[in-house]
Tab-separated table of C-alpha atoms and ligand atoms in Angstrom:
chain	number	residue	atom	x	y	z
A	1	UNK	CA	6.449	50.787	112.321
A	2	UNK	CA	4.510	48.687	109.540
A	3	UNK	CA	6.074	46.237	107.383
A	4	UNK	CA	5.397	44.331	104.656
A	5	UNK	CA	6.860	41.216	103.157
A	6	UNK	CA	6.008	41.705	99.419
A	7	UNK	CA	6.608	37.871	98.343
A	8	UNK	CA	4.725	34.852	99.068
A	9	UNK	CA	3.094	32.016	97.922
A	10	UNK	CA	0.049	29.896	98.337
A	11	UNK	CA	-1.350	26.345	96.952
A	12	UNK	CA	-2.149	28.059	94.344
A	13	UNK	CA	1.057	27.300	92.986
A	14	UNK	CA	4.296	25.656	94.490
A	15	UNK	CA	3.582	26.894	98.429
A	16	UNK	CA	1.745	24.584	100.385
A	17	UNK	CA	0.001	26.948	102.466
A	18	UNK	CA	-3.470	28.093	102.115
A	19	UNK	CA	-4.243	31.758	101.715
A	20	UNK	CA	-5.724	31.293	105.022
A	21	UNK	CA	-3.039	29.714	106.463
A	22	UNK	CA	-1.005	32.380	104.980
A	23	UNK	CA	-2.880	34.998	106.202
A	24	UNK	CA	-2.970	33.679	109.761
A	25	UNK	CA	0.699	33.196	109.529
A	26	UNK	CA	1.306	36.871	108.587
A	27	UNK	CA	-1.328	37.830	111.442
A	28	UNK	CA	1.167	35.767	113.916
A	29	UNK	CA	3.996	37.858	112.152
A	30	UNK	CA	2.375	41.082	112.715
A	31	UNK	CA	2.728	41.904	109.264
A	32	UNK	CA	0.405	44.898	107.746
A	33	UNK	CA	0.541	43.934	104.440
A	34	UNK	CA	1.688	41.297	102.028
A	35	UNK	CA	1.809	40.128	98.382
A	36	UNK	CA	0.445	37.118	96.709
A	37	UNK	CA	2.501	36.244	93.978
A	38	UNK	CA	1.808	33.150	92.939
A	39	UNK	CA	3.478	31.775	89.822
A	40	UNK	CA	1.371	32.221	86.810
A	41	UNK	CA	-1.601	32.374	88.914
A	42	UNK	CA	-3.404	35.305	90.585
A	43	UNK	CA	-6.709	32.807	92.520
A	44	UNK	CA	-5.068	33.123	95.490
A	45	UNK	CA	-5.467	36.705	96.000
A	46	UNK	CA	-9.359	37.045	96.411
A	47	UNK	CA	-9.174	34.255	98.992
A	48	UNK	CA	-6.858	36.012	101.263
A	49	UNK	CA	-8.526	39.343	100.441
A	50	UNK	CA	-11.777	37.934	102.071
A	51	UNK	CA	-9.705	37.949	105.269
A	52	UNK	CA	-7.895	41.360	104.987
A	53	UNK	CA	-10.974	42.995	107.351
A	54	UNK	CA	-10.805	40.468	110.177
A	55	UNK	CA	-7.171	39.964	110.518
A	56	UNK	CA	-6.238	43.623	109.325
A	57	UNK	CA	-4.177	42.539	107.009
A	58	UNK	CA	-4.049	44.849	103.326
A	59	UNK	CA	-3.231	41.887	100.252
A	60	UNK	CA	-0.966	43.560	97.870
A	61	UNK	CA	-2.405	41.562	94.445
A	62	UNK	CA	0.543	40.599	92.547
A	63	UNK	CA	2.169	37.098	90.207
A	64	UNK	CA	5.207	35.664	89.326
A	65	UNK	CA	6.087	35.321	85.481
A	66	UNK	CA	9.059	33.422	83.980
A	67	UNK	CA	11.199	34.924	80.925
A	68	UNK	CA	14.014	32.411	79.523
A	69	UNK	CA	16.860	33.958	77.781
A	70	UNK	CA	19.671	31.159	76.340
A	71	UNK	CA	21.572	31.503	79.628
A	72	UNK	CA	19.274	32.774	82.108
A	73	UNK	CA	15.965	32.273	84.495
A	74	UNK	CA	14.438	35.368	84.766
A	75	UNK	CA	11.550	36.156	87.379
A	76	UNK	CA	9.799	38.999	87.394
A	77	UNK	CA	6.813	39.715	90.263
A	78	UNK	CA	3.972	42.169	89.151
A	79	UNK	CA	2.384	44.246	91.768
A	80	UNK	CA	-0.760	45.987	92.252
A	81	UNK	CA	-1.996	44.004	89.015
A	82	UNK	CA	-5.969	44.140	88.381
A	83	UNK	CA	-6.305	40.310	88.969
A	84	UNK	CA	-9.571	40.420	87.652
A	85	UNK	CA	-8.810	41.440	84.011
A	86	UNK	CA	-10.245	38.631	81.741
A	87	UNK	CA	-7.719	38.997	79.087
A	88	UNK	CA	-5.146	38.796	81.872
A	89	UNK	CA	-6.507	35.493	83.715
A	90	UNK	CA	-6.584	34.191	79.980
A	91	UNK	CA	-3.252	34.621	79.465
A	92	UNK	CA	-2.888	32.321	83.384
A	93	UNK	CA	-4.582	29.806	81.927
A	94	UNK	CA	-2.507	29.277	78.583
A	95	UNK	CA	0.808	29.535	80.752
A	96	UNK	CA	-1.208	27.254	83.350
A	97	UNK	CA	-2.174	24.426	80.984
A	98	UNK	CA	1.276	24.328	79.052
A	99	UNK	CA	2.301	23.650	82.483
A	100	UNK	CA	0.661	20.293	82.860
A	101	UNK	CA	2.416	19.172	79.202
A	102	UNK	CA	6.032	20.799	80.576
A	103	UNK	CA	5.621	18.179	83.678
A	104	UNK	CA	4.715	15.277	81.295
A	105	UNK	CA	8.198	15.975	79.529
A	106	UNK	CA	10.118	16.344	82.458
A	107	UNK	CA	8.834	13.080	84.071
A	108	UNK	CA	9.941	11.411	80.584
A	109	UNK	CA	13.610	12.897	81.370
A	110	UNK	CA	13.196	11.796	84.649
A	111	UNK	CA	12.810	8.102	83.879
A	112	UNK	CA	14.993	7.995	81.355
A	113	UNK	CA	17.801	9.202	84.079
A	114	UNK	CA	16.506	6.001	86.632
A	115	UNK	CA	14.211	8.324	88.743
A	116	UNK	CA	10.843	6.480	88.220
A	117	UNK	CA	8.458	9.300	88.936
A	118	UNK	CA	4.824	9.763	88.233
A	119	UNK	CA	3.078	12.505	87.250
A	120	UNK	CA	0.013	11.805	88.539
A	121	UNK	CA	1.289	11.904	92.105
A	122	UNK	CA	2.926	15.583	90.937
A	123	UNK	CA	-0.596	16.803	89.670
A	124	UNK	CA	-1.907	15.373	93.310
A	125	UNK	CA	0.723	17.615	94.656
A	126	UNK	CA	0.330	20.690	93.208
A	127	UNK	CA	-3.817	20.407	93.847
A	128	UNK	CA	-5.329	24.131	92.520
A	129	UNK	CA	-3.278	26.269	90.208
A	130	UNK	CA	0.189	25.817	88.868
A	131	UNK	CA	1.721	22.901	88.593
A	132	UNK	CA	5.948	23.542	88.841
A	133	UNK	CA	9.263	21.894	89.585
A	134	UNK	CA	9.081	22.055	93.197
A	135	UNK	CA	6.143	19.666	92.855
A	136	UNK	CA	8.251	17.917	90.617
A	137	UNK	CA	11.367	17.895	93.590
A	138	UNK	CA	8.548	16.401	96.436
A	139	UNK	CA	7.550	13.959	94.267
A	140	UNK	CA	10.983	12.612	93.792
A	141	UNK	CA	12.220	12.717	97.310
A	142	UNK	CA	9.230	10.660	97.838
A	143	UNK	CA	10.161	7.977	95.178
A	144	UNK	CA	13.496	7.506	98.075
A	145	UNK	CA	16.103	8.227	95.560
A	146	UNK	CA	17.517	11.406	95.847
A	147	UNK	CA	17.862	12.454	99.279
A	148	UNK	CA	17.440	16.651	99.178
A	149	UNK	CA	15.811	19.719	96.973
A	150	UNK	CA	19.479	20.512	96.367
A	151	UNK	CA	20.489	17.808	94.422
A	152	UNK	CA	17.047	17.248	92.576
A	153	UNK	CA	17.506	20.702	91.376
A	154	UNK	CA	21.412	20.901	90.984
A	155	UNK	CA	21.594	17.378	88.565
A	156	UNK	CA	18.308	17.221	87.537
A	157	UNK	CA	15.791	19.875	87.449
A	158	UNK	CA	17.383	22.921	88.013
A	159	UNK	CA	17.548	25.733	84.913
A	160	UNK	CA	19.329	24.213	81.858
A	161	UNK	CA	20.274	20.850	83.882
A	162	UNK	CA	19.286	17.371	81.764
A	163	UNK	CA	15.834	17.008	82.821
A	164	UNK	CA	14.660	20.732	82.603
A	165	UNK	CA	12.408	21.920	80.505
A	166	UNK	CA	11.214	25.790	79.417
A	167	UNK	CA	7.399	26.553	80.077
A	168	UNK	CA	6.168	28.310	76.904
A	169	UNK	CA	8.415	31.055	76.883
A	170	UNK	CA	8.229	34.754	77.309
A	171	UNK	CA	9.803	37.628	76.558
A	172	UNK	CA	10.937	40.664	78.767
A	173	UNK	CA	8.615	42.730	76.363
A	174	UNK	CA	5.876	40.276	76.903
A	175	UNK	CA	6.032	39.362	80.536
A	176	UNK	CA	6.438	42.942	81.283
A	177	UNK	CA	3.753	44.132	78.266
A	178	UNK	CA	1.031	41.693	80.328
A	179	UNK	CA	1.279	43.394	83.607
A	180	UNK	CA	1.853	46.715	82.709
A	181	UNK	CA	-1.464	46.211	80.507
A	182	UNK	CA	-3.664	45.178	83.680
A	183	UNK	CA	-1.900	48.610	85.570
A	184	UNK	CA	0.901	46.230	87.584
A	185	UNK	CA	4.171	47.413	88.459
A	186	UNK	CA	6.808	44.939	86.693
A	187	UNK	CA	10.027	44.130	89.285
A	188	UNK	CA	13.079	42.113	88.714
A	189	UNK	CA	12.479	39.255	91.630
A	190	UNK	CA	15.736	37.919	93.348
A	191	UNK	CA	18.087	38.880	90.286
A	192	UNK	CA	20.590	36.906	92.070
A	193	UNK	CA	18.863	33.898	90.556
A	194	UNK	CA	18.852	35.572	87.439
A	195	UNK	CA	22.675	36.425	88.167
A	196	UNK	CA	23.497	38.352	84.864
A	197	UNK	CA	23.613	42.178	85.894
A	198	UNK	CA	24.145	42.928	82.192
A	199	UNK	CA	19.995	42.099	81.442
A	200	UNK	CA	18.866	44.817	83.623
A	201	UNK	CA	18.687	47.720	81.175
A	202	UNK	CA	17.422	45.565	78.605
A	203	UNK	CA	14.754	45.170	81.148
A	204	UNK	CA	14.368	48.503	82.343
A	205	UNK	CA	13.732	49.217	78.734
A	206	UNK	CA	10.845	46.719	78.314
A	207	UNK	CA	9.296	48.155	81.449
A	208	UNK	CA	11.161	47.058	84.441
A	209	UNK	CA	10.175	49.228	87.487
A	210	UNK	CA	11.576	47.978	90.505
A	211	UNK	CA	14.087	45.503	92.248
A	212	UNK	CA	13.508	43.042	94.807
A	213	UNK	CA	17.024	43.911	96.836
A	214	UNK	CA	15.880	41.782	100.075
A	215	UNK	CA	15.512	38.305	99.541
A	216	UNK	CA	15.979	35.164	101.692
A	217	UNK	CA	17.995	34.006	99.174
A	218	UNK	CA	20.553	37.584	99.021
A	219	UNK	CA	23.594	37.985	101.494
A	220	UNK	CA	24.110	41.254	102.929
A	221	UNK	CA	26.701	41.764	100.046
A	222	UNK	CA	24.415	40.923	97.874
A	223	UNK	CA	21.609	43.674	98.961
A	224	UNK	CA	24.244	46.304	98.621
A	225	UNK	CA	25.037	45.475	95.541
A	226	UNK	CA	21.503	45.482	94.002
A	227	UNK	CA	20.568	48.658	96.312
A	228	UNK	CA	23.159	50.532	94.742
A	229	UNK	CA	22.079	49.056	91.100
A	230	UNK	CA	18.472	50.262	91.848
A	231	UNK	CA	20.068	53.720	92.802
A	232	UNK	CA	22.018	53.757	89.865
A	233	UNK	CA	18.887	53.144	87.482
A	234	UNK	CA	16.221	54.688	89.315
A	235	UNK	CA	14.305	51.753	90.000
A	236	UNK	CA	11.673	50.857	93.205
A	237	UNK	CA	13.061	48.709	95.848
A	238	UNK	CA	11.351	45.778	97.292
A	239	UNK	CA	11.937	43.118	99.356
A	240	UNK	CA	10.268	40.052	100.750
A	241	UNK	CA	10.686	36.324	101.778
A	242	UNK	CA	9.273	34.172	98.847
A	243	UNK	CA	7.584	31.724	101.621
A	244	UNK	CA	6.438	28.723	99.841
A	245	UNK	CA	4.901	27.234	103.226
A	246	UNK	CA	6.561	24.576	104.160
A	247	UNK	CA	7.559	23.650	100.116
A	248	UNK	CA	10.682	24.923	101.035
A	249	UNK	CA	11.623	23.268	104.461
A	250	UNK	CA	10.767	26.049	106.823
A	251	UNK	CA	8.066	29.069	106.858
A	252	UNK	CA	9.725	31.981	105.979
A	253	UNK	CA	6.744	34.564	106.187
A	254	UNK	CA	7.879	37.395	108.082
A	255	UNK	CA	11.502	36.652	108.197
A	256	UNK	CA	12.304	39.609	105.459
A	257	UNK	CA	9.968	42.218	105.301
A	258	UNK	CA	10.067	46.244	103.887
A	259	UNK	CA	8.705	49.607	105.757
A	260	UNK	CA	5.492	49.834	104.553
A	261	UNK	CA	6.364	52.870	102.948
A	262	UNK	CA	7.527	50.957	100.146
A	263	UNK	CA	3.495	49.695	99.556
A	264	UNK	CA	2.705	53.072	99.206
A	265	UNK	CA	5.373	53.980	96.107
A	266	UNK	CA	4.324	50.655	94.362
A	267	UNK	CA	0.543	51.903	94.604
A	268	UNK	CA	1.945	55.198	93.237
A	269	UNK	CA	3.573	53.989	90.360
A	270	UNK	CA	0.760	51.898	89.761
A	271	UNK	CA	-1.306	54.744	89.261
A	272	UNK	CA	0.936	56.335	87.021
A	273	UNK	CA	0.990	53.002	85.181
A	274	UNK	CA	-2.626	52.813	85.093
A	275	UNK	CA	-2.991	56.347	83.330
A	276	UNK	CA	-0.033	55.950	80.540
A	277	UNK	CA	-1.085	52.334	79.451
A	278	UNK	CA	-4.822	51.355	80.492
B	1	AMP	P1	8.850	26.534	87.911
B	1	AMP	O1	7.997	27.766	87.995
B	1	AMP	O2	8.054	25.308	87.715
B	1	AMP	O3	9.964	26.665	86.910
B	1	AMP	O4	9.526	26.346	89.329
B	1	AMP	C1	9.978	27.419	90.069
B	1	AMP	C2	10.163	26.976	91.491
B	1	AMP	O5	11.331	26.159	91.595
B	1	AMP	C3	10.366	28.157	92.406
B	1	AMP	O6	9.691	27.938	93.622
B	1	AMP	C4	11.847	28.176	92.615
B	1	AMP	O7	12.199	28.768	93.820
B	1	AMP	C5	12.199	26.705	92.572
B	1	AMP	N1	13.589	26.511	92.171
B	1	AMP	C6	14.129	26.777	90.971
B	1	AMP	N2	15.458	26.486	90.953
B	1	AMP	C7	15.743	26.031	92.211
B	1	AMP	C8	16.938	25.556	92.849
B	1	AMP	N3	18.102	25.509	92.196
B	1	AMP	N4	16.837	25.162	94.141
B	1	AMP	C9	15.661	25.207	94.800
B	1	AMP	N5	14.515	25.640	94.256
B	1	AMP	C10	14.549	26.052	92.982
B	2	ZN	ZN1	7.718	29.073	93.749
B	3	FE	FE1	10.961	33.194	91.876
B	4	FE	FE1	8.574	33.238	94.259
């Protein structure tokens, strides 16, 4: 059997992996294929594309965009995207650079709650790419103050706690409008995050094409319950780890991972995507 595990990250945004070191972690995994989706960032993929023939490992090219509603963090993963679209790796770059001004604010919060953090050491951090809040999280367990990610994120950082603050924001029409335009195939990523069932035809209606039921993140309640939602509305299923490298305390490459058959109706629909909007 071939698998796939259709979500990870590289240094390109909040993993701290390399897309070789991703690549020769998915090699160790056995893995046939996997996705780069880095947030707001697609210059990871060619990278670990250089290595697909020597390892024998196919690169799925996907990204991670943000939507904010009032009451909810929404992510959505694009795959099979033409990462080298010019309009498309525009579009990166605005979301990239408001970035860099979003971290400036939240440092600001940040001191003004007693956690003296700079954001120069969180730009060092984050090196190439996007710079995000789990840059933001190292940087303040460094400063000795806060002793884990889960209470960073759960006072501070964490959607709609005192010292968060929105990227530019996005719609579902836009979010789903920019990777539908460069032929990608637009799926809801761990909507247990999002956690508000009731967005998903709103979704589906902006473009929404899949559903990322296997998660590290999703009990095995929690699969069933978003399997039976993508039965109910017809959409894709996908699955995979979201490894971060070790950003998120352990590697988690490999440890959920689809039939490879799954690749295979993504490309599909990205084909059909291709002819109805490119
Ligand atoms: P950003 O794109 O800058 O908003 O940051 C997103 C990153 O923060 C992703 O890697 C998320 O997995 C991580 N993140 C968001 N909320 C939490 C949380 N409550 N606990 C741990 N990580 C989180
Ligand atoms: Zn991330
Ligand atoms: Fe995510
Ligand atoms: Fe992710």
């Amino acid at each position: 059997m071939k698998y796939a595990d259709l979500h990870i990250h590289t240094y390109y945004s909040d993993s701290t992996f390399s897309p070789e070191e991703v690549m020769a972690a998915a090699h160790k995994k056995g893995l046939a294929a996997i996705a780069i989706c880095d947030h707001d960032c697609v210059d990871g993929i060619g990278p670990s594309e250089e290595l697909t023939s020597s390892l024998g490992i196919e690169v799925i090219p996907g990204v991670e965009l943000t939507i904010e509603k009032e009451d909810a963090e929404i992510h959505i993963l694009g795959y099979c995207i033409d990462w080298k679209d010019e309009e498309f790796r525009k579009k990166m770059k605005i979301l990239q650079d408001a970035r860099v001004e979003r971290i400036h604010r939240m440092v600001e919060k940040l001191e003004a709650e007693g956690i003296p953090v700079k954001a120069d050491e969180i730009f060092k951090l984050a090196g190439k790419g996007t710079v995000g809040r789990l840059h933001v999280a190292r940087a303040v367990l460094n400063t000795g103050k806060i002793k884990n990610f889960k209470e960073i994120f759960g006072r501070y950082i964490g959607f709609l706690k005192p010292c968060y603050v929105s990227n530019v924001r996005f719609t579902p029409k836009e979010a789903m409008g920019a990777i539908l335009k460069v032929g990608g195939v637009p799926v809801l990523a761990h909507p247990q995050t999002m956690g508000k069932d009731e967005y998903i035809p709103e979704l589906i209606e902006c473009g929404l094409r899949g559903i990322e039921v296997y998660h590290t993140d999703h009990k095995q309640s929690q699969e069933e319950h978003y399997k039976e939602i993508a039965e109910r509305y017809g959409l894709l299923v996908t699955g995979g780890s979201d490894c971060h490298g070790m950003g998120k305390g352990r590697v988690l490459i490999g440890t959920v991972r689809v039939p490879y058959e799954l690749v295979e109706k993504l490309k599909e629909e990205s084909a059909k995507i291709s002819d109805e909007y490119r």
